[in-house]
C-alpha positions as a LaTeX table, in Angstrom:
\begin{tabular}{lrrr}
\hline
Residue & $x$ (\AA) & $y$ (\AA) & $z$ (\AA) \\
\hline
Met1 & 14.80 & 13.17 & 4.19 \\
Pro2 & 14.98 & 9.48 & 3.20 \\
Met3 & 12.25 & 7.36 & 4.75 \\
Arg4 & 11.92 & 3.58 & 4.97 \\
Leu5 & 8.78 & 1.70 & 5.94 \\
Thr6 & 8.90 & $-1.91$ & 7.13 \\
Ala7 & 5.93 & $-4.13$ & 7.96 \\
Arg8 & 5.98 & $-7.30$ & 10.05 \\
His9 & 3.11 & $-9.77$ & 9.93 \\
Cys10 & 0.90 & $-7.39$ & 7.96 \\
Glu11 & 0.42 & $-5.70$ & 4.61 \\
Ile12 & 0.87 & $-1.97$ & 4.13 \\
Gly13 & $-2.02$ & $-0.45$ & 2.23 \\
Gly14 & $-1.86$ & 2.77 & 0.28 \\
Asp15 & $-3.89$ & 4.65 & 2.88 \\
Leu16 & $-1.56$ & 3.69 & 5.74 \\
Lys17 & 1.52 & 4.50 & 3.66 \\
Arg18 & 0.16 & 7.99 & 2.86 \\
His19 & $-0.64$ & 8.54 & 6.54 \\
Val20 & 2.92 & 7.60 & 7.56 \\
Glu21 & 4.40 & 9.88 & 4.88 \\
Thr22 & 2.20 & 12.77 & 6.00 \\
Arg23 & 3.21 & 12.36 & 9.65 \\
Ser24 & 6.86 & 12.08 & 8.62 \\
Arg25 & 6.76 & 15.38 & 6.73 \\
His26 & 5.66 & 17.11 & 9.96 \\
Phe27 & 8.98 & 16.15 & 11.59 \\
Gly28 & 10.70 & 18.63 & 9.28 \\
Arg29 & 8.93 & 21.49 & 11.03 \\
Phe30 & 10.69 & 20.67 & 14.30 \\
Phe31 & 14.10 & 19.60 & 12.99 \\
Glu32 & 15.34 & 20.02 & 9.41 \\
Asn33 & 18.47 & 17.84 & 9.38 \\
Ile34 & 17.11 & 14.33 & 9.85 \\
Ile35 & 19.61 & 11.97 & 8.19 \\
Asp36 & 17.50 & 8.80 & 8.13 \\
Leu37 & 13.95 & 7.93 & 9.15 \\
His38 & 12.73 & 4.34 & 9.61 \\
Trp39 & 9.19 & 3.24 & 10.41 \\
Leu40 & 8.37 & $-0.26$ & 11.63 \\
Val41 & 4.74 & $-1.38$ & 11.86 \\
Glu42 & 3.82 & $-4.75$ & 13.31 \\
Val43 & 0.68 & $-6.74$ & 14.07 \\
Asn44 & 0.74 & $-9.48$ & 16.74 \\
Lys45 & $-2.69$ & $-11.06$ & 17.11 \\
His46 & $-4.76$ & $-8.12$ & 18.45 \\
Arg47 & $-1.83$ & $-5.83$ & 19.22 \\
His48 & $-0.81$ & $-3.17$ & 16.69 \\
Leu49 & 2.62 & $-1.62$ & 17.18 \\
Ala50 & 4.45 & 1.22 & 15.45 \\
Glu51 & 8.00 & 2.37 & 15.99 \\
Val52 & 9.81 & 5.27 & 14.36 \\
Ser53 & 13.58 & 5.80 & 14.51 \\
Ala54 & 15.33 & 8.96 & 13.36 \\
Lys55 & 19.07 & 9.41 & 13.00 \\
Val56 & 20.00 & 12.99 & 13.81 \\
Tyr57 & 23.67 & 14.04 & 13.90 \\
Gly58 & 24.84 & 10.64 & 15.16 \\
Thr59 & 22.06 & 10.36 & 17.72 \\
Leu60 & 19.25 & 7.85 & 17.32 \\
Leu61 & 15.82 & 8.99 & 18.52 \\
Thr62 & 12.94 & 6.51 & 18.80 \\
Gly63 & 9.22 & 6.73 & 19.43 \\
Lys64 & 6.91 & 3.76 & 20.02 \\
Gly65 & 3.16 & 3.50 & 20.03 \\
Asn66 & 0.47 & 0.85 & 20.20 \\
Gly67 & $-3.25$ & 0.94 & 19.68 \\
Ala68 & $-6.39$ & $-0.74$ & 18.43 \\
Asp69 & $-5.33$ & $-0.17$ & 14.83 \\
Leu70 & $-2.14$ & 0.74 & 12.98 \\
Arg71 & $-3.20$ & 4.34 & 12.34 \\
Thr72 & $-3.56$ & 4.99 & 16.09 \\
Ala73 & $-0.21$ & 3.33 & 16.79 \\
Val74 & 1.48 & 5.46 & 14.10 \\
Asp75 & $-0.04$ & 8.63 & 15.57 \\
Gln76 & 1.23 & 7.77 & 19.07 \\
Ala77 & 4.73 & 7.01 & 17.81 \\
Ala78 & 4.79 & 10.22 & 15.74 \\
Asp79 & 3.67 & 12.32 & 18.72 \\
Lys80 & 6.49 & 10.89 & 20.85 \\
Met81 & 9.02 & 11.55 & 18.09 \\
Glu82 & 7.83 & 15.14 & 17.68 \\
Ala83 & 8.28 & 15.71 & 21.42 \\
Gln84 & 11.87 & 14.45 & 21.22 \\
Leu85 & 12.66 & 16.54 & 18.16 \\
Lys86 & 11.36 & 19.68 & 19.90 \\
Lys87 & 13.89 & 19.18 & 22.68 \\
\hline
\end{tabular}
């Protein structure tokens, strides 16, 4: 599954990148045929946002999360995506 990671107004460290890759691999347990996966992480002042989009058979699924840090935001977005993939 091809994965892209985009950052806005922040730098992506190795630890965050590994965390995103780990969470992305879990999506394969719920749905095997994900065509494209795109993560967007953004920092606006004190607000940390994460959004994940997955293209599945012509349908675009999205999950968004926000939190005190980027790791929490990524976890929230991943949990929402997993719930959609289960359906």
